[in-house]
Amino acid sequence: MEKTTHFGFREVASSEKAGLVADVFSSVASRYDVMNDAMSFGIHRFWKQFAAMHSGLKKGNHALDVAGGSGDMSLHFLKQVGADGMVTLTDINQEMLEEGRRRLTDRGYVGNIQFSTADAEDLPFDDGQFQCVCISFGLRNVTDKERALTEMQRVLSPGGRLLVLEFSKPVIPALEKVYDTYSFNVIPKMGRLIAGDEDSYRYLVESIRKHPDQQTMKTMMLDAGFDDVRVHNLTGGIVALHIGYRF
Ligand code: SAM
């Protein structure tokens, strides 16, 4: 019998998930950035800034932004690695990658940025190439998360680190109630008004609830071969930053 996985709250064949996720991001690509600001009241910018502050990147380093979409994290990394460094932005979805290419080119970044269409589960890079690998709000969309974590560990150079920025489990019970009401009742409607797509934003909310909590995520990273994992809760655990180190 074929293996199944979740797509939001629906159980689907594992082989189907990537196509369904691709439909979501193709549909919202052009309104993706506007929706992020609207849904999070701009707070996603601080979560991403916090993650970038923990990149450990130095001038001349090479960073990999996996599932990088419109390139928010790449923008931080480009400043950190400077003109002698390099950032590689990858995404499985061509439309999201094009949004990233357009934004970064508009800001004058050419030459030290590379774009590559790639599945997080099968990264087309040699072992030990990057000083920092990041997956920001991407991992919950990946079908085989363990495989993606193993791949990201493989391409890290010794001394490098993986940043996993993702929605997680609120650690303040009162916050959880308000957050649930807002997520299930307001976000899909915002999706309809701003991006013309209620279903994709319902998937977003559901996929957050299906994503592993902080401790499970930490265990998955250790199992994938990281030598140490540290966790930071942001906005009461609505989001968590997991940092996995390769010694
Ligand atoms: N990293 C960006 C950010 O933080 O704004 C974009 C995050 S967006 C919510 C999720 C991205 O993951 C989409 O661009 C989507 O195409 C990409 N994605 C989904 N599944 C993927 C996979 N298996 N491999 C690579 N990228 C994937």
XYZ file of C-alpha atoms and ligand atoms in Angstrom:
274
model
C 0.000 0.000 0.000
C 1.236 3.505 -0.830
C 2.643 5.594 2.022
C 0.535 8.561 3.113
C 1.317 11.917 4.684
C -0.582 15.032 5.711
C -1.383 17.972 3.505
C -2.828 20.358 6.066
C -5.484 18.274 7.857
C -5.971 15.979 4.831
C -4.249 12.617 4.542
C -2.826 12.243 1.019
C -0.504 9.827 -0.791
C 3.115 10.878 -0.086
C 3.757 11.073 -3.828
C 0.952 13.654 -4.144
C 2.088 16.179 -1.526
C 4.829 17.994 -3.466
C 2.395 18.713 -6.324
C -0.263 20.036 -3.943
C 2.296 22.267 -2.192
C 3.492 23.493 -5.604
C -0.083 24.531 -6.460
C -0.313 26.522 -3.204
C 2.859 28.515 -3.832
C 2.261 29.018 -7.557
C -1.121 30.466 -6.638
C 0.156 32.892 -3.973
C 3.657 33.752 -5.324
C 2.872 37.275 -6.540
C 1.071 38.236 -3.284
C 3.309 36.222 -0.948
C 5.248 39.153 0.568
C 2.186 41.364 1.072
C 0.348 38.521 2.798
C 3.297 37.825 5.129
C 3.238 41.405 6.358
C -0.559 41.452 6.675
C -0.891 38.108 8.505
C 1.943 38.674 10.964
C 1.516 42.470 11.340
C 5.078 42.697 10.020
C 6.470 40.568 12.868
C 7.904 37.967 10.439
C 10.602 40.552 9.665
C 11.825 40.435 13.278
C 11.735 36.604 13.361
C 13.879 36.518 10.228
C 16.234 39.193 11.549
C 16.656 37.199 14.771
C 17.454 34.052 12.769
C 19.974 35.919 10.600
C 21.702 37.256 13.741
C 22.473 33.605 14.593
C 23.897 32.646 11.183
C 27.532 32.878 12.313
C 28.354 34.036 8.767
C 31.490 36.036 8.097
C 32.682 38.019 5.092
C 33.607 35.693 2.244
C 31.414 32.768 3.464
C 28.895 30.835 1.357
C 25.290 30.558 2.612
C 22.480 28.355 1.314
C 18.858 29.521 1.603
C 16.708 26.388 1.097
C 13.025 26.870 0.150
C 14.077 30.505 0.069
C 11.124 31.759 -1.984
C 11.136 35.532 -2.357
C 14.527 35.758 -0.670
C 14.047 37.478 2.719
C 16.764 35.396 4.385
C 19.066 35.661 1.359
C 18.903 39.455 1.695
C 20.229 39.229 5.268
C 22.938 36.746 4.268
C 24.108 38.868 1.309
C 24.867 41.714 3.702
C 26.688 39.355 6.067
C 28.926 37.599 3.514
C 29.767 40.797 1.629
C 31.059 41.184 -1.909
C 33.608 38.350 -1.529
C 31.004 35.879 -0.281
C 28.216 33.997 -2.015
C 24.574 33.189 -1.333
C 22.703 30.383 -3.080
C 18.930 30.713 -3.105
C 17.019 27.522 -3.899
C 13.356 26.675 -4.089
C 11.379 23.822 -5.615
C 8.937 26.293 -7.127
C 10.016 28.265 -10.179
C 7.469 31.070 -9.609
C 8.617 31.673 -6.025
C 12.256 31.583 -7.146
C 11.480 34.161 -9.842
C 9.982 36.450 -7.153
C 13.272 36.105 -5.287
C 15.370 36.759 -8.360
C 13.362 39.885 -9.186
C 13.578 41.307 -5.653
C 17.297 40.683 -5.208
C 18.161 42.009 -8.666
C 16.056 45.142 -7.959
C 18.158 45.722 -4.841
C 21.337 45.499 -6.883
C 22.474 42.033 -5.861
C 24.050 40.317 -8.851
C 27.282 38.367 -9.077
C 27.385 36.979 -5.537
C 23.935 35.399 -5.636
C 23.072 32.129 -7.400
C 19.605 30.710 -8.019
C 18.837 27.039 -8.270
C 15.585 25.119 -8.574
C 15.973 22.326 -6.060
C 14.019 20.029 -3.789
C 15.148 20.260 -0.150
C 15.090 16.457 -0.100
C 17.695 16.204 -2.846
C 20.122 19.126 -2.812
C 22.316 19.347 -5.940
C 25.435 20.406 -3.997
C 28.651 18.729 -2.904
C 29.254 17.788 0.729
C 30.521 20.445 3.143
C 30.120 23.476 0.889
C 28.240 25.980 3.066
C 29.069 27.717 6.340
C 25.366 28.326 6.994
C 22.253 26.619 5.630
C 18.825 28.036 6.377
C 15.266 26.875 5.855
C 12.775 29.540 6.871
C 9.064 28.663 6.944
C 9.832 25.952 4.411
C 10.327 22.679 6.285
C 6.668 22.095 7.127
C 5.905 21.946 3.395
C 8.485 19.249 2.699
C 7.181 15.676 2.409
C 10.158 13.830 3.907
C 11.510 16.183 6.569
C 14.069 13.697 7.904
C 15.586 13.356 4.442
C 15.719 17.153 3.987
C 17.437 17.563 7.377
C 20.010 14.903 6.452
C 20.646 16.645 3.136
C 21.106 20.042 4.795
C 23.502 18.506 7.331
C 25.486 16.894 4.474
C 26.137 20.165 2.620
C 27.259 22.033 5.774
C 30.973 22.515 6.278
C 32.447 21.413 9.645
C 31.836 24.280 12.084
C 28.781 25.350 10.109
C 25.203 25.550 11.270
C 21.653 25.011 10.061
C 18.928 27.539 10.935
C 15.397 26.143 10.932
C 12.911 28.971 11.396
C 9.378 27.629 11.532
C 5.993 27.956 13.181
C 5.908 25.910 16.350
C 3.821 25.297 19.461
C 2.870 28.304 21.649
C 4.204 27.850 25.163
C 1.701 30.249 26.814
C -1.768 28.599 27.085
C -3.709 31.922 26.948
C -1.855 32.871 23.770
C -2.709 29.545 22.148
C -6.480 30.278 22.294
C -6.214 33.753 20.756
C -3.768 32.456 18.167
C -6.068 29.572 17.179
C -9.064 31.876 16.786
C -7.051 34.326 14.702
C -5.450 31.604 12.562
C -8.546 29.602 11.696
C -11.036 32.474 11.420
C -9.079 35.450 10.124
C -6.098 34.234 8.049
C -8.055 32.260 5.388
C -10.356 35.282 4.895
C -7.339 37.579 4.573
C -6.013 35.112 1.976
C -9.237 35.479 0.009
C -9.192 39.292 0.155
C -5.483 39.905 -0.450
C -4.266 36.913 -2.467
C -7.598 35.784 -3.926
C -7.027 32.320 -2.452
C -8.709 31.210 0.784
C -7.842 27.491 0.440
C -4.070 28.037 0.254
C -4.118 30.061 3.459
C -6.315 27.453 5.168
C -3.626 24.915 4.187
C -1.005 27.231 5.711
C -2.803 27.330 9.064
C -3.443 23.581 9.070
C 0.140 22.755 8.071
C 1.387 24.732 11.077
C -0.717 22.568 13.406
C 0.705 19.383 11.848
C 4.335 20.495 12.154
C 6.459 18.866 14.909
C 6.707 20.796 18.179
C 9.965 22.211 19.542
C 11.200 19.053 21.290
C 10.249 16.705 18.428
C 12.008 18.974 15.960
C 15.134 19.025 18.118
C 15.165 15.205 18.277
C 14.703 14.975 14.498
C 17.717 17.248 13.983
C 19.897 15.234 16.353
C 18.801 12.046 14.559
C 19.759 13.660 11.233
C 23.351 13.943 12.482
C 23.629 17.408 14.032
C 26.114 17.453 16.907
C 24.215 19.999 19.006
C 20.824 21.697 18.646
C 19.683 24.871 20.410
C 16.134 26.175 20.434
C 14.829 29.747 20.766
C 11.111 30.406 21.157
C 9.904 33.605 19.500
C 6.611 35.395 20.224
C 5.712 32.866 22.927
C 6.605 29.853 20.786
C 4.368 30.782 17.834
C 7.669 30.504 15.988
C 10.845 28.669 16.982
C 14.390 28.940 15.729
C 16.291 25.652 15.893
C 20.033 25.924 15.359
C 21.796 22.713 14.448
C 25.583 22.661 14.642
C 27.960 20.484 12.666
C 31.222 20.106 14.593
N 11.866 31.084 2.955
C 10.890 32.040 2.493
C 10.438 32.922 3.614
O 10.814 32.667 4.758
O 9.709 33.876 3.357
C 9.719 31.341 1.793
C 8.873 30.482 2.685
S 7.400 29.891 1.876
C 6.261 29.831 3.219
C 7.744 28.189 1.646
C 8.596 27.891 0.433
O 8.975 26.519 0.452
C 7.887 28.111 -0.905
O 8.621 29.012 -1.688
C 7.841 26.714 -1.522
O 7.906 26.703 -2.929
C 9.049 26.069 -0.891
N 9.043 24.596 -0.873
C 8.015 23.772 -0.583
N 8.411 22.489 -0.646
C 9.728 22.483 -0.962
C 10.706 21.474 -1.171
N 10.405 20.184 -1.035
N 11.956 21.857 -1.477
C 12.279 23.157 -1.626
N 11.401 24.167 -1.447
C 10.136 23.833 -1.116
